[in-house]
Short mmCIF file of C-alpha atoms and ligand atoms in Angstrom, two decimals:
data_model
loop_
_atom_site.label_atom_id
_atom_site.label_comp_id
_atom_site.label_asym_id
_atom_site.label_seq_id
_atom_site.Cartn_x
_atom_site.Cartn_y
_atom_site.Cartn_z
CA UNK A 1 14.90 -14.70 -136.41
CA UNK A 2 14.13 -11.16 -135.66
CA UNK A 3 16.91 -8.58 -134.76
CA UNK A 4 15.47 -8.50 -131.06
CA UNK A 5 15.76 -12.38 -130.69
CA UNK A 6 19.39 -12.14 -131.83
CA UNK A 7 19.67 -9.32 -129.22
CA UNK A 8 17.98 -11.59 -126.49
CA UNK A 9 20.42 -14.53 -127.36
CA UNK A 10 23.40 -12.02 -127.18
CA UNK A 11 22.27 -11.18 -123.73
CA UNK A 12 21.71 -14.86 -122.61
CA UNK A 13 25.30 -15.40 -123.90
CA UNK A 14 26.69 -12.68 -121.62
CA UNK A 15 25.18 -14.31 -118.58
CA UNK A 16 25.79 -17.94 -119.41
CA UNK A 17 28.91 -18.27 -121.56
CA UNK A 18 27.18 -20.21 -124.15
CA UNK A 19 29.46 -19.11 -127.00
CA UNK A 20 33.02 -18.41 -128.23
CA UNK A 21 31.77 -16.60 -131.08
CA UNK A 22 28.13 -15.74 -131.96
CA UNK A 23 27.07 -14.42 -135.36
CA UNK A 24 25.91 -10.71 -135.93
CA UNK A 25 24.23 -11.73 -139.44
CA UNK A 26 20.67 -10.26 -138.71
CA UNK A 27 19.56 -12.39 -142.14
CA UNK A 28 19.57 -15.26 -139.73
CA UNK A 29 15.88 -14.08 -139.51
CA UNK A 30 15.12 -15.76 -142.51
CA UNK A 31 16.58 -18.99 -142.36
CA UNK A 32 14.55 -22.37 -142.18
CA UNK A 33 16.15 -23.19 -138.73
CA UNK A 34 19.26 -22.02 -136.52
CA UNK A 35 21.88 -24.46 -135.22
CA UNK A 36 25.17 -24.02 -133.44
CA UNK A 37 28.35 -25.96 -133.72
CA UNK A 38 30.68 -26.94 -130.91
CA UNK A 39 33.99 -25.20 -131.31
CA UNK A 40 35.99 -28.36 -132.46
CA UNK A 41 33.98 -28.35 -135.56
CA UNK A 42 35.40 -26.05 -138.51
CA UNK A 43 33.62 -23.24 -139.66
CA UNK A 44 34.68 -20.72 -142.35
CA UNK A 45 32.80 -17.72 -140.66
CA UNK A 46 34.01 -18.12 -137.27
CA UNK A 47 37.37 -18.93 -135.51
CA UNK A 48 37.53 -22.51 -134.52
CA UNK A 49 39.57 -22.86 -131.10
CA UNK A 50 38.43 -26.42 -129.67
CA UNK A 51 38.63 -24.30 -126.54
CA UNK A 52 42.32 -23.98 -126.72
CA UNK A 53 44.80 -21.05 -126.63
CA UNK A 54 47.01 -22.77 -129.09
CA UNK A 55 44.36 -22.32 -131.85
CA UNK A 56 43.49 -18.65 -131.12
CA UNK A 57 43.07 -16.89 -134.24
CA UNK A 58 42.46 -19.89 -136.39
CA UNK A 59 40.04 -19.50 -139.18
CA UNK A 60 39.59 -22.49 -141.11
CA UNK A 61 39.31 -22.50 -144.81
CA UNK A 62 36.23 -24.82 -145.08
CA UNK A 63 33.26 -26.15 -143.20
CA UNK A 64 33.04 -29.56 -141.23
CA UNK A 65 30.96 -31.92 -143.23
CA UNK A 66 27.95 -32.01 -140.49
CA UNK A 67 27.99 -27.82 -140.71
CA UNK A 68 28.05 -27.90 -144.29
CA UNK A 69 25.18 -30.44 -144.61
CA UNK A 70 22.77 -28.17 -142.16
CA UNK A 71 23.75 -25.32 -144.08
CA UNK A 72 22.86 -26.69 -147.11
CA UNK A 73 19.56 -27.71 -145.82
CA UNK A 74 18.62 -23.95 -145.04
CA UNK A 75 19.99 -24.01 -141.47
CA UNK A 76 21.65 -20.90 -140.31
CA UNK A 77 25.07 -21.09 -137.96
CA UNK A 78 24.27 -19.05 -135.11
CA UNK A 79 27.71 -19.67 -133.19
CA UNK A 80 30.43 -21.50 -131.99
CA UNK A 81 29.66 -23.41 -128.53
CA UNK A 82 32.16 -23.29 -125.54
CA UNK A 83 33.76 -26.63 -124.57
CA UNK A 84 36.39 -28.39 -122.57
CA UNK A 85 39.77 -27.88 -124.39
CA UNK A 86 39.82 -30.47 -127.16
CA UNK A 87 36.96 -32.31 -125.19
CA UNK A 88 39.03 -33.18 -122.17
CA UNK A 89 36.76 -33.06 -119.31
CA UNK A 90 33.24 -33.39 -117.96
CA UNK A 91 32.24 -30.16 -116.37
CA UNK A 92 33.60 -27.57 -118.98
CA UNK A 93 35.84 -26.02 -116.73
CA UNK A 94 39.10 -26.97 -118.71
CA UNK A 95 38.68 -24.26 -121.41
CA UNK A 96 40.96 -21.27 -122.26
CA UNK A 97 37.82 -19.11 -122.91
CA UNK A 98 34.24 -18.74 -121.91
CA UNK A 99 32.88 -20.98 -118.90
CA UNK A 100 29.21 -22.13 -119.80
CA UNK A 101 27.09 -21.85 -116.84
CA UNK A 102 24.08 -24.32 -116.07
CA UNK A 103 20.78 -22.96 -117.44
CA UNK A 104 19.01 -24.02 -114.29
CA UNK A 105 21.44 -22.80 -111.65
CA UNK A 106 24.33 -20.28 -112.73
CA UNK A 107 26.57 -21.54 -110.03
CA UNK A 108 26.60 -24.93 -111.45
CA UNK A 109 28.33 -26.59 -114.25
CA UNK A 110 26.73 -27.46 -117.67
CA UNK A 111 28.55 -30.82 -117.68
CA UNK A 112 31.14 -31.46 -120.47
CA UNK A 113 32.72 -31.40 -122.61
CA UNK A 114 29.82 -30.06 -124.75
CA UNK A 115 28.62 -27.66 -122.12
CA UNK A 116 27.94 -24.80 -124.32
CA UNK A 117 25.90 -26.83 -126.88
CA UNK A 118 23.63 -28.42 -123.97
CA UNK A 119 23.19 -24.81 -122.61
CA UNK A 120 22.28 -23.41 -126.21
CA UNK A 121 19.82 -26.24 -126.62
CA UNK A 122 18.06 -25.50 -123.06
CA UNK A 123 18.01 -21.65 -123.44
CA UNK A 124 17.40 -21.08 -127.20
CA UNK A 125 14.09 -22.01 -128.49
CA UNK A 126 13.99 -24.38 -131.45
CA UNK A 127 17.66 -24.72 -131.49
CA UNK A 128 19.87 -27.75 -132.73
CA UNK A 129 23.34 -27.99 -131.17
CA UNK A 130 26.01 -30.00 -132.89
CA UNK A 131 27.86 -31.70 -130.20
CA UNK A 132 30.77 -34.30 -130.25
CA UNK A 133 31.24 -37.19 -128.15
CA UNK A 134 34.24 -39.20 -127.35
CA UNK A 135 33.42 -40.65 -123.92
CA UNK A 136 30.18 -39.07 -123.16
CA UNK A 137 30.42 -35.45 -124.02
CA UNK A 138 26.75 -35.20 -125.36
CA UNK A 139 25.15 -37.35 -122.78
CA UNK A 140 26.79 -35.69 -119.65
CA UNK A 141 25.87 -32.07 -120.52
CA UNK A 142 22.30 -33.04 -121.80
CA UNK A 143 21.61 -34.79 -118.36
CA UNK A 144 22.92 -31.84 -116.43
CA UNK A 145 21.12 -29.16 -118.58
CA UNK A 146 17.84 -30.98 -118.70
CA UNK A 147 17.91 -31.53 -122.43
CA UNK A 148 17.93 -34.48 -125.08
CA UNK A 149 21.45 -35.45 -126.08
CA UNK A 150 21.90 -37.81 -128.91
CA UNK A 151 25.11 -39.84 -129.89
CA UNK A 152 24.79 -41.82 -133.13
CA UNK A 153 26.96 -45.03 -133.90
CA UNK A 154 30.72 -44.43 -134.38
CA UNK A 155 31.06 -43.85 -138.25
CA UNK A 156 27.40 -42.88 -138.76
CA UNK A 157 28.25 -39.02 -139.33
CA UNK A 158 31.20 -38.01 -141.13
CA UNK A 159 34.23 -36.57 -138.94
CA UNK A 160 35.49 -34.55 -141.88
CA UNK A 161 36.36 -31.04 -140.14
CA UNK A 162 36.24 -32.40 -136.66
CA UNK A 163 39.31 -31.56 -134.67
CA UNK A 164 40.31 -34.94 -133.37
CA UNK A 165 40.43 -35.93 -129.54
CA UNK A 166 40.39 -39.81 -129.92
CA UNK A 167 39.85 -40.54 -133.64
CA UNK A 168 38.30 -44.17 -133.09
CA UNK A 169 35.96 -42.77 -130.49
CA UNK A 170 34.86 -39.51 -131.73
CA UNK A 171 31.19 -38.88 -132.81
CA UNK A 172 29.33 -36.09 -134.10
CA UNK A 173 25.76 -35.81 -132.83
CA UNK A 174 23.16 -33.35 -131.69
CA UNK A 175 21.41 -31.93 -128.50
CA UNK A 176 17.92 -30.25 -128.43
CA UNK A 177 15.15 -29.34 -126.17
CA UNK A 178 13.25 -32.26 -127.67
CA UNK A 179 13.72 -35.56 -129.50
CA UNK A 180 11.18 -34.47 -131.93
CA UNK A 181 13.78 -31.88 -133.42
CA UNK A 182 16.62 -34.49 -133.37
CA UNK A 183 14.58 -36.93 -135.17
CA UNK A 184 13.75 -34.39 -137.77
CA UNK A 185 17.35 -32.97 -138.35
CA UNK A 186 19.63 -36.07 -137.51
CA UNK A 187 19.26 -37.57 -141.11
CA UNK A 188 20.63 -34.58 -142.77
CA UNK A 189 24.15 -35.24 -141.34
CA UNK A 190 24.03 -38.96 -141.14
CA UNK A 191 25.66 -41.19 -144.11
CA UNK A 192 28.92 -41.74 -145.80
CA UNK A 193 31.30 -39.24 -146.78
CA UNK A 194 34.44 -39.98 -148.99
CA UNK A 195 36.45 -37.49 -147.01
CA UNK A 196 36.10 -39.55 -143.87
CA UNK A 197 37.14 -43.18 -144.59
CA UNK A 198 35.54 -44.34 -141.21
CA UNK A 199 32.30 -42.99 -142.18
CA UNK A 200 30.05 -45.66 -143.15
CA UNK A 201 26.97 -45.91 -145.30
CA UNK A 202 25.79 -49.48 -144.64
CA UNK A 203 23.48 -50.24 -143.12
CA UNK A 204 21.53 -47.07 -143.95
CA UNK A 205 19.73 -45.11 -141.42
CA UNK A 206 16.27 -46.37 -141.75
CA UNK A 207 13.12 -47.05 -139.82
CA UNK A 208 13.01 -49.86 -137.49
CA UNK A 209 10.62 -51.54 -135.50
CA UNK A 210 10.02 -50.08 -131.95
CA UNK A 211 11.87 -51.52 -129.17
CA UNK A 212 9.91 -53.76 -127.04
CA UNK A 213 12.10 -54.50 -124.04
CA UNK A 214 14.93 -52.63 -122.36
CA UNK A 215 17.45 -54.43 -120.07
CA UNK A 216 19.15 -52.54 -117.04
CA UNK A 217 22.74 -53.83 -116.61
CA UNK A 218 22.88 -54.58 -112.83
CA UNK A 219 26.61 -53.27 -112.69
CA UNK A 220 25.77 -49.85 -113.66
CA UNK A 221 23.37 -49.31 -110.81
CA UNK A 222 26.17 -50.24 -108.14
CA UNK A 223 26.99 -47.26 -106.16
CA UNK A 224 24.55 -45.10 -107.43
CA UNK A 225 23.10 -42.52 -104.60
CA UNK A 226 19.61 -43.44 -103.36
CA UNK A 227 18.22 -40.06 -104.40
CA UNK A 228 19.05 -40.83 -108.05
CA UNK A 229 17.83 -44.22 -107.82
CA UNK A 230 14.44 -43.16 -106.72
CA UNK A 231 13.90 -40.64 -109.77
CA UNK A 232 15.38 -43.37 -111.98
CA UNK A 233 12.93 -46.14 -110.69
CA UNK A 234 9.96 -43.87 -111.34
CA UNK A 235 11.13 -43.39 -115.00
CA UNK A 236 11.44 -47.16 -115.16
CA UNK A 237 7.77 -47.51 -114.11
CA UNK A 238 6.69 -45.26 -116.57
CA UNK A 239 8.48 -47.00 -119.30
CA UNK A 240 6.94 -50.32 -117.98
CA UNK A 241 3.66 -49.07 -117.23
CA UNK A 242 2.86 -46.37 -119.84
CA UNK A 243 4.97 -47.50 -122.53
CA UNK A 244 4.46 -51.20 -122.12
CA UNK A 245 8.19 -51.91 -122.29
CA UNK A 246 9.26 -55.14 -120.98
CA UNK A 247 12.14 -54.30 -118.58
CA UNK A 248 14.73 -56.90 -117.42
CA UNK A 249 17.93 -57.02 -115.69
CA UNK A 250 21.33 -58.07 -117.57
CA UNK A 251 24.54 -58.79 -116.34
CA UNK A 252 27.38 -56.87 -117.96
CA UNK A 253 30.43 -57.63 -115.60
CA UNK A 254 33.16 -56.12 -118.23
CA UNK A 255 31.62 -52.58 -117.56
CA UNK A 256 33.95 -52.10 -114.59
CA UNK A 257 36.93 -52.28 -117.04
CA UNK A 258 35.48 -49.87 -119.61
CA UNK A 259 36.52 -46.85 -118.00
CA UNK A 260 40.17 -47.70 -117.68
CA UNK A 261 40.51 -48.92 -120.99
CA UNK A 262 38.68 -45.83 -122.30
CA UNK A 263 41.28 -43.34 -120.72
CA UNK A 264 44.22 -45.15 -122.18
CA UNK A 265 42.81 -45.43 -125.41
CA UNK A 266 41.59 -41.95 -125.46
CA UNK A 267 44.60 -40.43 -124.18
CA UNK A 268 47.02 -42.41 -126.46
CA UNK A 269 45.22 -41.19 -129.60
CA UNK A 270 44.84 -37.65 -128.28
CA UNK A 271 48.62 -37.51 -127.55
CA UNK A 272 49.23 -38.30 -131.17
CA UNK A 273 46.37 -35.92 -132.43
CA UNK A 274 47.71 -33.02 -130.58
CA UNK A 275 51.34 -33.48 -132.01
CA UNK A 276 50.13 -31.46 -134.88
CA UNK A 277 49.81 -28.12 -132.95
CA UNK A 278 53.13 -26.82 -132.97
CA UNK A 279 52.63 -23.02 -133.87
CA UNK A 280 53.40 -23.68 -137.51
CA UNK A 281 50.22 -24.20 -139.40
CA UNK A 282 47.26 -23.12 -137.35
CA UNK A 283 46.71 -20.65 -134.58
CA UNK A 284 48.94 -19.06 -132.23
CA UNK A 285 52.67 -18.45 -133.04
CA UNK A 286 55.78 -18.30 -131.08
CA UNK A 287 57.44 -14.97 -130.33
CA UNK A 288 61.27 -16.41 -130.29
CA UNK A 289 62.02 -17.22 -133.69
CA UNK A 290 65.83 -17.32 -133.11
CA UNK A 291 65.65 -20.60 -131.57
CA UNK A 292 66.00 -24.15 -132.66
CA UNK A 293 62.80 -25.86 -133.71
CA UNK A 294 62.47 -28.08 -130.42
CA UNK A 295 62.90 -24.89 -128.70
CA UNK A 296 60.19 -23.11 -130.76
CA UNK A 297 57.53 -25.95 -130.17
CA UNK A 298 58.36 -26.29 -126.46
CA UNK A 299 57.56 -22.51 -126.32
CA UNK A 300 54.45 -22.55 -128.22
CA UNK A 301 53.13 -25.80 -126.81
CA UNK A 302 54.06 -24.93 -123.00
CA UNK A 303 51.94 -21.53 -123.44
CA UNK A 304 49.20 -22.89 -125.58
CA UNK A 305 48.15 -26.10 -124.03
CA UNK A 306 46.17 -25.98 -120.66
CA UNK A 307 46.99 -28.27 -117.82
CA UNK A 308 44.60 -31.08 -118.59
CA UNK A 309 45.64 -31.24 -122.18
CA UNK A 310 49.43 -31.39 -121.00
CA UNK A 311 48.37 -34.19 -118.54
CA UNK A 312 46.74 -36.21 -121.27
CA UNK A 313 49.62 -35.78 -123.72
CA UNK A 314 51.95 -37.13 -120.90
CA UNK A 315 49.68 -40.05 -120.18
CA UNK A 316 48.98 -40.89 -123.93
CA UNK A 317 52.62 -40.96 -124.61
CA UNK A 318 53.67 -43.25 -121.79
CA UNK A 319 50.87 -45.75 -122.62
CA UNK A 320 52.00 -46.26 -126.25
CA UNK A 321 55.83 -46.35 -125.46
CA UNK A 322 57.89 -49.37 -126.57
CA UNK A 323 57.64 -51.62 -123.37
CA UNK A 324 54.57 -50.19 -121.98
CA UNK A 325 52.46 -50.46 -125.30
CA UNK A 326 51.46 -54.04 -124.94
CA UNK A 327 50.71 -53.89 -121.19
CA UNK A 328 48.53 -50.70 -121.68
CA UNK A 329 47.45 -49.81 -125.15
CA UNK A 330 47.08 -53.02 -126.89
CA UNK A 331 45.36 -54.47 -123.55
CA UNK A 332 42.82 -51.68 -123.81
CA UNK A 333 42.17 -52.74 -127.29
CA UNK A 334 41.36 -56.24 -126.34
CA UNK A 335 38.78 -54.64 -123.55
CA UNK A 336 37.27 -52.70 -125.98
CA UNK A 337 36.53 -55.89 -128.38
CA UNK A 338 35.39 -57.85 -125.29
CA UNK A 339 33.06 -54.94 -124.35
CA UNK A 340 31.46 -55.21 -127.89
CA UNK A 341 30.90 -58.85 -127.58
CA UNK A 342 29.46 -58.51 -124.12
CA UNK A 343 26.87 -55.73 -125.66
CA UNK A 344 26.05 -58.24 -128.54
CA UNK A 345 25.15 -60.74 -125.81
CA UNK A 346 23.12 -58.42 -123.96
CA UNK A 347 21.08 -57.09 -127.28
CA UNK A 348 20.40 -60.75 -127.83
CA UNK A 349 18.22 -60.47 -124.83
CA UNK A 350 16.56 -56.89 -125.16
CA UNK A 351 16.24 -54.10 -127.70
CA UNK A 352 17.69 -51.33 -125.60
CA UNK A 353 19.80 -50.85 -122.40
CA UNK A 354 19.05 -48.39 -119.79
CA UNK A 355 20.86 -46.98 -116.97
CA UNK A 356 20.94 -43.20 -115.37
CA UNK A 357 23.12 -41.07 -117.34
CA UNK A 358 25.37 -39.43 -114.73
CA UNK A 359 25.43 -40.56 -110.91
CA UNK A 360 24.55 -37.15 -109.83
CA UNK A 361 23.10 -33.89 -110.83
CA UNK A 362 25.04 -30.73 -112.16
CA UNK A 363 27.52 -30.06 -109.38
CA UNK A 364 28.35 -26.38 -108.19
CA UNK A 365 31.64 -24.95 -109.40
CA UNK A 366 33.17 -25.15 -105.98
CA UNK A 367 32.16 -28.78 -106.02
CA UNK A 368 33.95 -29.37 -109.14
CA UNK A 369 36.95 -27.62 -107.81
CA UNK A 370 36.94 -29.71 -104.82
CA UNK A 371 36.81 -33.11 -106.84
CA UNK A 372 40.19 -35.02 -107.19
CA UNK A 373 41.21 -35.90 -110.69
CA UNK A 374 40.21 -39.51 -110.39
CA UNK A 375 36.60 -38.59 -108.89
CA UNK A 376 36.37 -36.55 -112.13
CA UNK A 377 37.33 -39.19 -114.41
CA UNK A 378 35.12 -41.84 -112.34
CA UNK A 379 32.14 -39.65 -113.16
CA UNK A 380 31.80 -40.88 -116.54
CA UNK A 381 31.46 -44.67 -115.58
CA UNK A 382 27.94 -44.65 -116.99
CA UNK A 383 28.44 -42.90 -120.33
CA UNK A 384 31.70 -44.51 -121.23
CA UNK A 385 30.92 -48.04 -121.94
CA UNK A 386 28.44 -47.29 -125.21
CA UNK A 387 31.09 -44.68 -126.32
CA UNK A 388 33.90 -47.19 -126.04
CA UNK A 389 31.82 -49.80 -127.94
CA UNK A 390 30.59 -47.27 -130.48
CA UNK A 391 27.05 -47.83 -129.75
CA UNK A 392 24.47 -45.07 -130.37
CA UNK A 393 22.99 -43.91 -127.06
CA UNK A 394 20.60 -40.94 -126.06
CA UNK A 395 20.21 -39.14 -122.83
CA UNK A 396 16.69 -37.90 -122.05
CA UNK A 397 15.45 -35.68 -119.10
CA UNK A 398 13.53 -38.17 -116.58
CA UNK A 399 13.02 -36.16 -113.41
CA UNK A 400 14.71 -33.80 -111.08
CA UNK A 401 16.57 -33.39 -107.63
CA UNK A 402 15.89 -30.13 -105.95
CA UNK A 403 15.22 -28.27 -109.05
CA UNK A 404 18.05 -29.77 -110.93
CA UNK A 405 17.37 -32.21 -113.86
CA UNK A 406 18.45 -35.66 -113.87
CA UNK A 407 18.79 -37.80 -117.32
CA UNK A 408 18.41 -41.37 -118.10
CA UNK A 409 20.49 -42.85 -120.91
CA UNK A 410 19.17 -45.53 -123.68
CA UNK A 411 21.72 -47.56 -125.63
CA UNK A 412 20.88 -49.36 -128.63
CA UNK A 413 23.02 -51.67 -130.88
CA UNK A 414 25.12 -50.40 -133.63
CA UNK A 415 23.09 -48.76 -136.32
CA UNK A 416 19.96 -49.05 -134.49
CA UNK A 417 19.59 -45.22 -133.93
CA UNK A 418 16.09 -45.20 -134.98
CA UNK A 419 14.94 -47.43 -132.18
CA UNK A 420 16.38 -44.75 -129.69
CA UNK A 421 14.67 -41.90 -131.53
CA UNK A 422 11.23 -43.66 -131.52
CA UNK A 423 11.57 -44.33 -127.85
CA UNK A 424 12.42 -40.79 -127.23
CA UNK A 425 9.53 -39.54 -129.02
CA UNK A 426 7.25 -41.90 -126.96
CA UNK A 427 8.85 -40.73 -123.74
CA UNK A 428 8.27 -37.20 -124.32
CA UNK A 429 4.73 -37.70 -125.04
CA UNK A 430 4.51 -38.88 -121.26
CA UNK A 431 6.95 -36.73 -119.66
CA UNK A 432 7.35 -33.02 -119.34
CA UNK A 433 10.98 -31.74 -119.62
CA UNK A 434 12.33 -29.16 -117.31
CA UNK A 435 12.26 -25.49 -118.67
CA UNK A 436 14.76 -22.97 -117.50
CA UNK A 437 13.35 -19.54 -116.71
CA UNK A 438 15.39 -17.49 -118.78
CA UNK A 439 14.93 -18.32 -122.56
CA UNK A 440 15.10 -16.60 -126.00
N1 LIG B 501 34.92 -36.83 -119.75
C1 LIG B 501 35.47 -37.67 -120.68
C2 LIG B 501 36.82 -37.37 -121.04
O1 LIG B 501 37.37 -36.45 -120.44
C3 LIG B 501 34.52 -37.66 -122.15
C4 LIG B 501 34.72 -36.40 -122.79
C5 LIG B 501 34.23 -36.31 -124.19
O2 LIG B 501 33.41 -37.24 -124.61
N2 LIG B 501 35.13 -35.71 -125.15
O3 LIG B 501 37.54 -37.81 -121.75
#
């Protein structure tokens, strides 16, 4: 990478709010490839804040496993990308720091929570962005920014060094301008790691036969606006006509319960995971040390957490409380198991599932502001089901509406990532992705 290239990236960063911290190491020039890490992945040479004031100044003593793997393979870390605080959000507006702006229209959101990662993938040539998804945080920004967003099976990539949101849901994945780059680099980060007991070595990431059929869950198309359906239907025609895939309709009635179950499980886990941030071990410190420790924690946590983080701590504490746990948390876990069984039934009749990724294109910031909390949570209804079930999925650009990209999401059965990547490679031989004007 030339020094002038780094300068060009710096300039883009000023205009688009991609990074919280950006490397100034000119020797990146000689690296095999460059990549970025979402700021909830630890890195020795950059602060790691997960977008939260409570972690300001935290410099971890180790690299997260996927960061370590990419460096070992010759990759150079360009910087840490902006995100919703701890992953809590859909539009990357819940952050204590930089606000990422959409590469196709700066007045619009990049999506979230890996907003900076999608922005980097769209604006920086040949870039691989490490993202993290709990309930759609890779697919959503990929769709809004017109890039490919790949989320593997839960357990495929080590979570060592990932600042947890919902530990039973979090997955590290990749975003890039094309699927070919992901197919090439993803094997570098896949595989078991003794430092993460939920990482899994079996079955191995390997070549599988290409998919021959896709199923479209009827329930996922309910309420999708006509303009989105028209672009989506054209894409389905290409899959059917040009790629020769059999397209069938499948029935997945449990989809409607995925979202409430997800928000209960995710917030329950988040509320325990965030208990460790109290201004003692990491990040921000409280000023008033002459107080009882309860008072100290209150001081640090009140000032350090943003509004959405506080809301989720309250909600998740409630759903785990004695007296409510069985009604909410345990029930939600049962829904998750039933949903996995429903996916199994669906995959008995087709190789992959397909739906639009998001029900609309990237909204303007004033539109995001006007949304109610419920509308914001409901925006995730297409990305949550595969995340809740731990299924690998991938968002591919599939068209545009008034110059803004639209994405479609393919989902495969557990451990069948290779099917998605193969289909993605076929797709991008036939479909030209949108390219933003500004690029470095
Ligand atoms: N928008 C969802 C949430 O706020 C998903 C975010 C994510 O995957 N981190 O929980």
